[in-house]
């Protein structure tokens, strides 16, 4: 997008890192900081603890994942801070919510014990942990929504581990479509949720996803999409100068290839034989 | 049917022989075979033991079980122990079958019953407790680990609580008083306890801001849900905790340990551990000093756990402390191996806390090369995101770095994006997919007489050790 003046400073709020920080969320922060620095943008990280009373102004807000018990704590904090967070996104702050943070920021979240948690409704999804017999765990390869301006590379790779089943609101757009893995609810083939800048009355980009690993180091195009939205301040996506990504893409491509390969292996063997092999596989670790 | 038992034992021995030929880690398969033919194997064999100690926990299981076996063996006959680390139900059966005669009898004369010391997987406790009926159950700690397999730490707490409901009458639960998860668990069950922990705040680590340390799990009070507060912390979320509402607080440990520092970190050559430490153990009746051949704060906890287990077995804890002089660590845990004129220090890492502790210890080892090997087989944990939650820069600063394993590229990105690594960069970084090739690069980069620290996940560590065995550097792991 033309007409955008490249800023030299941006601010990233890492929400509740004292409670939500499973699954290498710090890696997402480090990746954004380094990729901003490579474009001569100083991205300042502001950790906002769970007992904060205000969220400072920010260009990016990042929320990570936690255990069920901690998500109750998070829900209580969001009762206090949810309005401020919504106001920030309304003004153009880009939001990336991973796993627990994704569930907490939806419209509705029922924990596995049946507790209905208050939610700020920043993401058009509902999550239900009740009656979910199994956790959805494993590596994921998915095809990104075509609406996300990420160039030719349309895949996202990550790892999911969640009990809750998430349902998109009617008309809501998935972040990605599952190729290998479970995704939002293990049924409809969707993964995460995506709202482009300006959609739903808020100017900020919003991404909610179950994918960690962490998400951004192995998916540099998504990191850049978040940065580009932050730079554009709610006016779409700015154009970022290309940087040396070879290491990142090698990791991305190799991961995609390995996950596809093991999924193919699984399909090649009849189910009965595979099940019979399971005890042996678990013993020898393959 | 009496023929069933010799059949089971014989088949297990044949399986042990065969798997030993083709695979280094065949230790679970003989037990699986024996159980198939003789389902009561664990009950029957375990029931013949005099005293049984079971060790569970995230970190320190193998080392602690080894120290307890050392203490029991110090007074007489060696206990039966699963030293190879095969810690599922079938692994225990493998060990017991290996110690029995063809008729499933352990010990030939009735007056010489043997003791057993077994480390047990976090989620296997409920499957072995009823059959094994252990005298003492030791819980070392409970950290976030292999979330892909175990789910959340709270899942394991619930599993242990359910398992301990069926603890044999007269058994003792020995646990770390500094771990709030274990303290809350112990408060919820009806088993007599014995605790161990640090005496005071550890000297080597100032209070760190939890906002900036992803190695510290947030733990909430079970009663009110408020986050616990700490006057000091030690390893991960261990420390002097209390609920801000007063529902629970750390109790003074029955057996406390004071790490007094290393004796010798560099003087040992060839086989043996990387370091000797001095620790003082204090109980209600006095204090004693031990110089085990294991170093570092987590090992101080392991020593205290072993002494507390000894006390729970009615041994004198101060005599037990003295008996730990010279006791060594376990394979692959800070294990020093000579390969030619180079030294390889093998360090198992499996979760954020063990990587954090290794990063604290790594710089002291004065190595020229760091080899990092990250695999994602089920035994390693398929999800490797934990490598981003611990500091890694101290391990690589100013060293040659070789990255390997199925997830070597994740390590490369981990180094690329860490600002601390950018500030204190390695001398060089190379990625070698093949573990043996990576080891050769590392050996070539170390000068004559130099040291390589190999930080590796479980299957990578076993692979490296197997290579070291073929090169004559170290004896195979006992089965």
Coordinates of N, CA, C and O in Angstrom, one line a residue, chain B residues 334-452:
Chain B
X334 N 24.6 -35.3 32.5 CA 25.9 -34.7 32.8 C 27.0 -35.8 32.8 O 27.8 -35.8 33.7
X335 N 26.9 -36.7 31.9 CA 27.9 -37.8 31.9 C 29.1 -37.4 31.0 O 28.9 -37.0 29.9
X336 N 30.2 -37.7 31.5 CA 31.5 -37.4 30.8 C 32.0 -38.6 30.1 O 32.2 -39.6 30.7
X337 N 32.2 -38.5 28.8 CA 32.7 -39.6 28.0 C 33.9 -39.2 27.2 O 33.9 -38.2 26.6
X338 N 35.0 -40.0 27.3 CA 36.2 -39.7 26.5 C 36.0 -40.4 25.2 O 35.7 -41.6 25.0
X339 N 36.2 -39.5 24.1 CA 36.2 -40.1 22.7 C 37.6 -39.6 22.2 O 37.8 -38.4 21.9
X340 N 38.5 -40.6 22.1 CA 39.9 -40.2 21.7 C 40.4 -39.3 22.8 O 40.3 -39.6 24.0
X341 N 41.0 -38.1 22.4 CA 41.5 -37.2 23.4 C 40.5 -36.1 23.7 O 40.9 -35.1 24.3
X342 N 39.3 -36.2 23.2 CA 38.3 -35.2 23.5 C 37.3 -35.7 24.5 O 37.1 -36.9 24.7
X343 N 36.7 -34.8 25.3 CA 35.7 -35.2 26.3 C 34.3 -34.7 25.8 O 34.1 -33.6 25.3
X344 N 33.4 -35.7 25.8 CA 32.0 -35.4 25.5 C 31.2 -35.4 26.8 O 31.2 -36.4 27.5
X345 N 30.6 -34.2 27.1 CA 29.7 -34.2 28.2 C 28.2 -34.3 27.7 O 27.8 -33.4 27.0
X346 N 27.6 -35.4 28.0 CA 26.2 -35.7 27.5 C 25.2 -35.2 28.5 O 25.2 -35.5 29.7
X347 N 24.3 -34.3 28.0 CA 23.3 -33.7 28.9 C 21.9 -33.9 28.3 O 21.6 -33.4 27.3
X348 N 21.1 -34.7 29.0 CA 19.7 -34.9 28.6 C 18.9 -33.6 28.9 O 18.9 -33.1 30.0
X349 N 18.2 -33.1 27.9 CA 17.2 -32.1 28.2 C 15.9 -32.6 27.6 O 15.8 -33.2 26.6
X350 N 14.8 -32.3 28.4 CA 13.5 -32.8 27.9 C 12.4 -31.8 28.1 O 11.3 -32.0 27.6
X351 N 12.6 -30.7 28.8 CA 11.6 -29.7 28.9 C 12.3 -28.3 29.3 O 13.5 -28.2 29.4
X352 N 11.4 -27.3 29.4 CA 11.9 -26.0 29.7 C 12.8 -25.9 30.9 O 13.9 -25.3 30.8
X353 N 12.4 -26.5 32.0 CA 13.2 -26.4 33.2 C 14.5 -27.1 33.1 O 15.6 -26.6 33.5
X354 N 14.6 -28.3 32.4 CA 15.9 -28.9 32.3 C 16.8 -28.2 31.4 O 18.0 -28.1 31.6
X355 N 16.2 -27.5 30.3 CA 17.0 -26.7 29.5 C 17.5 -25.5 30.2 O 18.7 -25.1 30.1
X356 N 16.7 -24.9 31.0 CA 17.1 -23.7 31.8 C 18.2 -24.1 32.8 O 19.2 -23.4 32.9
X357 N 18.1 -25.2 33.5 CA 19.1 -25.6 34.4 C 20.4 -26.0 33.6 O 21.5 -25.7 34.1
X358 N 20.3 -26.5 32.5 CA 21.5 -26.8 31.7 C 22.2 -25.5 31.2 O 23.4 -25.4 31.2
X359 N 21.4 -24.5 30.8 CA 21.9 -23.3 30.4 C 22.6 -22.6 31.6 O 23.6 -21.9 31.4
X360 N 22.2 -22.8 32.8 CA 22.8 -22.2 34.0 C 24.2 -22.9 34.2 O 25.1 -22.3 34.6
X361 N 24.2 -24.2 33.9 CA 25.3 -25.0 34.2 C 26.3 -25.0 33.1 O 27.5 -25.1 33.3
X362 N 25.8 -24.9 31.9 CA 26.6 -25.0 30.7 C 27.9 -24.2 30.7 O 29.0 -24.7 30.3
X363 N 27.8 -22.9 31.0 CA 29.0 -22.1 30.9 C 30.1 -22.5 31.8 O 31.3 -22.4 31.5
X364 N 29.8 -23.2 32.9 CA 30.8 -23.6 33.9 C 31.6 -24.7 33.3 O 32.7 -25.0 33.7
X365 N 31.1 -25.5 32.4 CA 31.8 -26.6 31.8 C 32.9 -26.3 30.9 O 33.7 -27.1 30.6
X366 N 33.1 -25.0 30.6 CA 34.3 -24.6 29.8 C 34.5 -25.4 28.6 O 35.6 -25.9 28.3
X367 N 33.4 -25.6 27.8 CA 33.6 -26.4 26.6 C 33.9 -25.4 25.4 O 33.7 -24.2 25.5
X368 N 34.5 -26.0 24.4 CA 34.8 -25.2 23.2 C 33.7 -25.3 22.2 O 33.5 -24.5 21.3
X369 N 32.9 -26.4 22.2 CA 31.9 -26.7 21.3 C 30.6 -27.1 22.0 O 30.7 -27.8 23.0
X370 N 29.5 -26.6 21.5 CA 28.2 -27.1 22.0 C 27.5 -27.8 20.8 O 27.3 -27.2 19.8
X371 N 27.1 -29.0 21.1 CA 26.3 -29.8 20.1 C 24.9 -29.8 20.7 O 24.7 -30.2 21.8
X372 N 23.9 -29.4 19.9 CA 22.5 -29.4 20.3 C 21.8 -30.4 19.4 O 21.8 -30.2 18.2
X373 N 21.1 -31.4 20.0 CA 20.4 -32.4 19.2 C 19.0 -32.4 19.6 O 18.6 -32.8 20.7
X374 N 18.1 -32.0 18.7 CA 16.6 -32.0 19.0 C 15.9 -32.9 18.1 O 15.8 -32.7 16.9
X375 N 15.3 -34.0 18.7 CA 14.4 -34.9 18.0 C 13.0 -34.7 18.4 O 12.7 -34.2 19.5
X376 N 12.0 -35.2 17.6 CA 10.6 -35.0 18.0 C 9.9 -36.3 17.9 O 8.7 -36.4 17.6
X377 N 10.6 -37.5 18.2 CA 9.9 -38.7 18.4 C 9.0 -38.7 19.6 O 9.2 -37.8 20.5
X378 N 8.0 -39.6 19.7 CA 7.1 -39.5 20.9 C 7.9 -39.5 22.2 O 7.5 -38.8 23.2
X379 N 9.0 -40.3 22.3 CA 9.8 -40.3 23.5 C 10.5 -39.0 23.9 O 10.8 -38.7 25.0
X380 N 10.6 -38.1 22.8 CA 11.2 -36.8 23.1 C 10.1 -35.7 23.4 O 10.4 -34.7 24.0
X381 N 8.9 -36.0 22.9 CA 7.8 -35.0 22.9 C 7.8 -34.5 21.4 O 8.8 -34.0 20.9
X382 N 6.6 -34.6 20.8 CA 6.5 -34.2 19.4 C 6.5 -32.7 19.3 O 6.7 -32.2 18.2
X383 N 6.1 -32.0 20.3 CA 6.0 -30.6 20.3 C 7.3 -30.0 20.9 O 7.6 -30.3 22.1
X384 N 8.0 -29.3 20.1 CA 9.3 -28.8 20.6 C 9.3 -27.3 21.0 O 10.3 -26.7 21.2
X385 N 8.1 -26.8 21.2 CA 8.0 -25.3 21.5 C 8.7 -24.9 22.8 O 9.0 -23.8 23.0
X386 N 8.9 -25.9 23.7 CA 9.5 -25.6 24.9 C 10.9 -25.0 24.8 O 11.4 -24.3 25.7
X387 N 11.6 -25.3 23.6 CA 13.0 -24.7 23.5 C 13.0 -23.2 23.5 O 14.0 -22.6 23.7
X388 N 11.8 -22.6 23.2 CA 11.7 -21.1 23.2 C 11.4 -20.6 24.6 O 11.4 -19.3 24.7
X389 N 11.1 -21.4 25.6 CA 10.8 -20.9 26.9 C 11.9 -20.8 27.8 O 11.8 -20.3 29.0
X390 N 13.1 -21.3 27.5 CA 14.3 -21.2 28.4 C 15.4 -20.5 27.7 O 15.5 -20.5 26.5
X391 N 16.2 -19.8 28.5 CA 17.4 -19.1 27.9 C 18.3 -20.1 27.3 O 18.5 -21.2 27.8
X392 N 18.9 -19.7 26.2 CA 19.8 -20.7 25.5 C 21.1 -20.0 25.2 O 22.1 -20.7 25.0
X393 N 21.2 -18.7 25.3 CA 22.4 -18.0 24.9 C 23.7 -18.4 25.7 O 24.7 -18.6 25.1
X394 N 23.5 -18.7 27.0 CA 24.7 -19.1 27.8 C 25.4 -20.4 27.2 O 26.6 -20.6 27.4
X395 N 24.6 -21.2 26.6 CA 25.2 -22.5 26.1 C 26.0 -22.3 24.8 O 26.8 -23.1 24.4
X396 N 25.7 -21.2 24.0 CA 26.3 -21.1 22.7 C 27.3 -19.9 22.6 O 28.0 -19.9 21.6
X397 N 27.2 -19.0 23.6 CA 28.1 -17.8 23.4 C 29.5 -18.2 23.3 O 30.1 -19.0 24.0
X398 N 30.2 -17.6 22.2 CA 31.6 -17.7 22.0 C 32.1 -19.2 21.8 O 33.2 -19.5 22.0
X399 N 31.1 -20.1 21.4 CA 31.5 -21.5 21.2 C 31.2 -21.8 19.7 O 30.4 -21.2 19.1
X400 N 31.9 -22.8 19.2 CA 31.4 -23.4 18.0 C 30.1 -24.2 18.3 O 30.0 -24.9 19.3
X401 N 29.1 -24.0 17.5 CA 27.8 -24.7 17.7 C 27.4 -25.6 16.5 O 27.5 -25.2 15.4
X402 N 27.1 -26.8 16.8 CA 26.6 -27.7 15.8 C 25.2 -28.1 16.2 O 24.9 -28.5 17.3
X403 N 24.3 -28.0 15.2 CA 22.9 -28.3 15.5 C 22.5 -29.6 14.7 O 22.9 -29.7 13.5
X404 N 21.7 -30.5 15.3 CA 21.3 -31.7 14.6 C 20.0 -32.2 15.2 O 19.4 -31.6 16.1
X405 N 19.6 -33.3 14.6 CA 18.3 -33.9 15.0 C 17.2 -33.6 14.0 O 17.4 -32.8 13.1
X406 N 16.1 -34.3 14.2 CA 15.0 -34.1 13.2 C 14.4 -32.7 13.2 O 13.8 -32.2 12.2
X407 N 14.7 -31.9 14.3 CA 14.2 -30.5 14.3 C 15.4 -29.5 14.4 O 15.2 -28.5 15.1
X408 N 16.5 -29.9 13.8 CA 17.6 -29.0 13.9 C 17.3 -27.6 13.4 O 17.8 -26.6 13.9
X409 N 16.4 -27.5 12.4 CA 16.1 -26.1 11.9 C 15.4 -25.3 12.9 O 15.5 -24.1 12.9
X410 N 14.6 -25.9 13.7 CA 14.0 -25.1 14.8 C 15.0 -24.6 15.7 O 14.9 -23.4 16.2
X411 N 16.1 -25.3 16.0 CA 17.2 -24.8 16.8 C 17.8 -23.6 16.1 O 18.2 -22.6 16.7
X412 N 18.0 -23.8 14.8 CA 18.6 -22.7 14.0 C 17.8 -21.4 14.1 O 18.4 -20.3 14.3
X413 N 16.5 -21.5 14.0 CA 15.6 -20.3 14.2 C 15.7 -19.8 15.6 O 15.6 -18.6 15.8
X414 N 15.7 -20.7 16.5 CA 15.8 -20.3 18.0 C 17.0 -19.4 18.2 O 16.9 -18.4 18.9
X415 N 18.1 -19.8 17.6 CA 19.3 -19.0 17.7 C 19.2 -17.7 16.9 O 19.6 -16.6 17.4
X416 N 18.6 -17.8 15.7 CA 18.5 -16.6 14.9 C 17.7 -15.5 15.5 O 18.1 -14.3 15.5
X417 N 16.6 -15.9 16.2 CA 15.7 -14.8 16.7 C 15.9 -14.4 18.2 O 15.2 -13.6 18.7
X418 N 16.9 -15.1 18.9 CA 17.1 -14.7 20.3 C 18.0 -13.5 20.4 O 19.1 -13.5 20.0
X419 N 17.4 -12.4 21.0 CA 18.3 -11.2 21.1 C 19.5 -11.4 21.9 O 20.6 -10.8 21.7
X420 N 19.4 -12.3 22.9 CA 20.6 -12.6 23.8 C 21.7 -13.3 23.0 O 22.9 -13.1 23.2
X421 N 21.3 -14.1 22.0 CA 22.3 -14.8 21.2 C 22.9 -13.8 20.2 O 24.1 -13.8 19.9
X422 N 22.1 -12.9 19.7 CA 22.6 -11.8 18.9 C 23.7 -11.0 19.6 O 24.7 -10.6 19.0
X423 N 23.4 -10.7 20.9 CA 24.4 -9.9 21.7 C 25.6 -10.7 22.0 O 26.7 -10.1 22.0
X424 N 25.5 -12.0 22.3 CA 26.7 -12.8 22.6 C 26.7 -14.0 21.6 O 26.3 -15.1 22.0
X425 N 27.1 -13.7 20.4 CA 27.0 -14.8 19.3 C 27.9 -15.9 19.5 O 29.0 -15.8 20.1
X426 N 27.6 -17.1 18.9 CA 28.5 -18.2 18.8 C 29.7 -17.9 17.9 O 29.6 -17.0 17.1
X427 N 30.8 -18.7 18.0 CA 31.9 -18.5 17.1 C 31.5 -19.0 15.7 O 31.9 -18.4 14.7
X428 N 30.7 -20.0 15.6 CA 30.2 -20.5 14.3 C 28.9 -21.3 14.6 O 28.7 -21.8 15.7
X429 N 28.1 -21.5 13.6 CA 26.9 -22.3 13.7 C 26.9 -23.2 12.5 O 26.9 -22.7 11.3
X430 N 26.8 -24.5 12.7 CA 26.6 -25.4 11.6 C 25.4 -26.4 11.8 O 25.2 -26.8 13.0
X431 N 24.7 -26.7 10.8 CA 23.6 -27.7 11.0 C 23.9 -28.9 10.2 O 24.3 -28.9 9.0
X432 N 23.8 -30.1 10.9 CA 24.0 -31.4 10.3 C 22.9 -32.3 10.6 O 22.7 -32.6 11.8
X433 N 22.1 -32.7 9.7 CA 20.9 -33.5 10.0 C 21.2 -34.8 10.6 O 20.6 -35.2 11.6
X434 N 22.3 -35.4 10.2 CA 22.7 -36.7 10.7 C 23.5 -36.6 12.0 O 24.4 -35.8 12.1
X435 N 23.0 -37.3 13.1 CA 23.6 -37.1 14.4 C 25.1 -37.5 14.4 O 25.9 -36.8 15.1
X436 N 25.4 -38.6 13.8 CA 26.8 -39.1 13.8 C 27.7 -38.1 13.1 O 28.8 -37.8 13.6
X437 N 27.2 -37.6 11.9 CA 28.0 -36.6 11.2 C 28.2 -35.3 12.1 O 29.3 -34.7 12.1
X438 N 27.1 -35.0 12.8 CA 27.2 -33.8 13.6 C 28.2 -34.0 14.7 O 29.0 -33.1 15.1
X439 N 28.3 -35.2 15.3 CA 29.2 -35.5 16.4 C 30.7 -35.4 15.8 O 31.6 -34.8 16.4
X440 N 30.9 -35.9 14.6 CA 32.2 -35.8 14.0 C 32.6 -34.3 13.7 O 33.8 -34.0 13.9
X441 N 31.7 -33.5 13.3 CA 32.0 -32.1 13.1 C 32.4 -31.5 14.4 O 33.4 -30.8 14.6
X442 N 31.6 -31.8 15.5 CA 31.9 -31.3 16.8 C 33.3 -31.7 17.3 O 34.0 -30.9 17.9
X443 N 33.6 -33.0 17.1 CA 34.9 -33.5 17.5 C 36.0 -32.8 16.8 O 37.1 -32.5 17.4
X444 N 35.8 -32.6 15.5 CA 36.8 -31.9 14.7 C 37.0 -30.4 15.1 O 38.1 -29.9 15.0
X445 N 35.9 -29.8 15.6 CA 36.1 -28.4 16.0 C 36.7 -28.2 17.3 O 37.2 -27.2 17.6
X446 N 36.6 -29.3 18.2 CA 37.2 -29.1 19.5 C 38.7 -29.4 19.4 O 39.2 -30.2 18.6
X447 N 39.5 -28.6 20.1 CA 41.0 -28.8 20.0 C 41.3 -30.1 20.8 O 40.5 -30.6 21.5
X448 N 42.5 -30.6 20.6 CA 43.0 -31.8 21.3 C 42.8 -31.5 22.8 O 43.2 -30.4 23.3
X449 N 42.2 -32.5 23.5 CA 42.0 -32.3 25.0 C 40.8 -31.4 25.3 O 40.5 -31.1 26.4
X450 N 40.1 -31.0 24.2 CA 38.9 -30.1 24.4 C 37.7 -30.8 24.8 O 37.6 -32.0 24.8
X451 N 36.6 -30.0 25.1 CA 35.4 -30.5 25.6 C 34.2 -30.1 24.7 O 34.2 -29.0 24.3
X452 N 33.3 -31.0 24.5 CA 32.1 -30.8 23.7 C 30.9 -31.0 24.7 O 30.8 -32.1 25.3

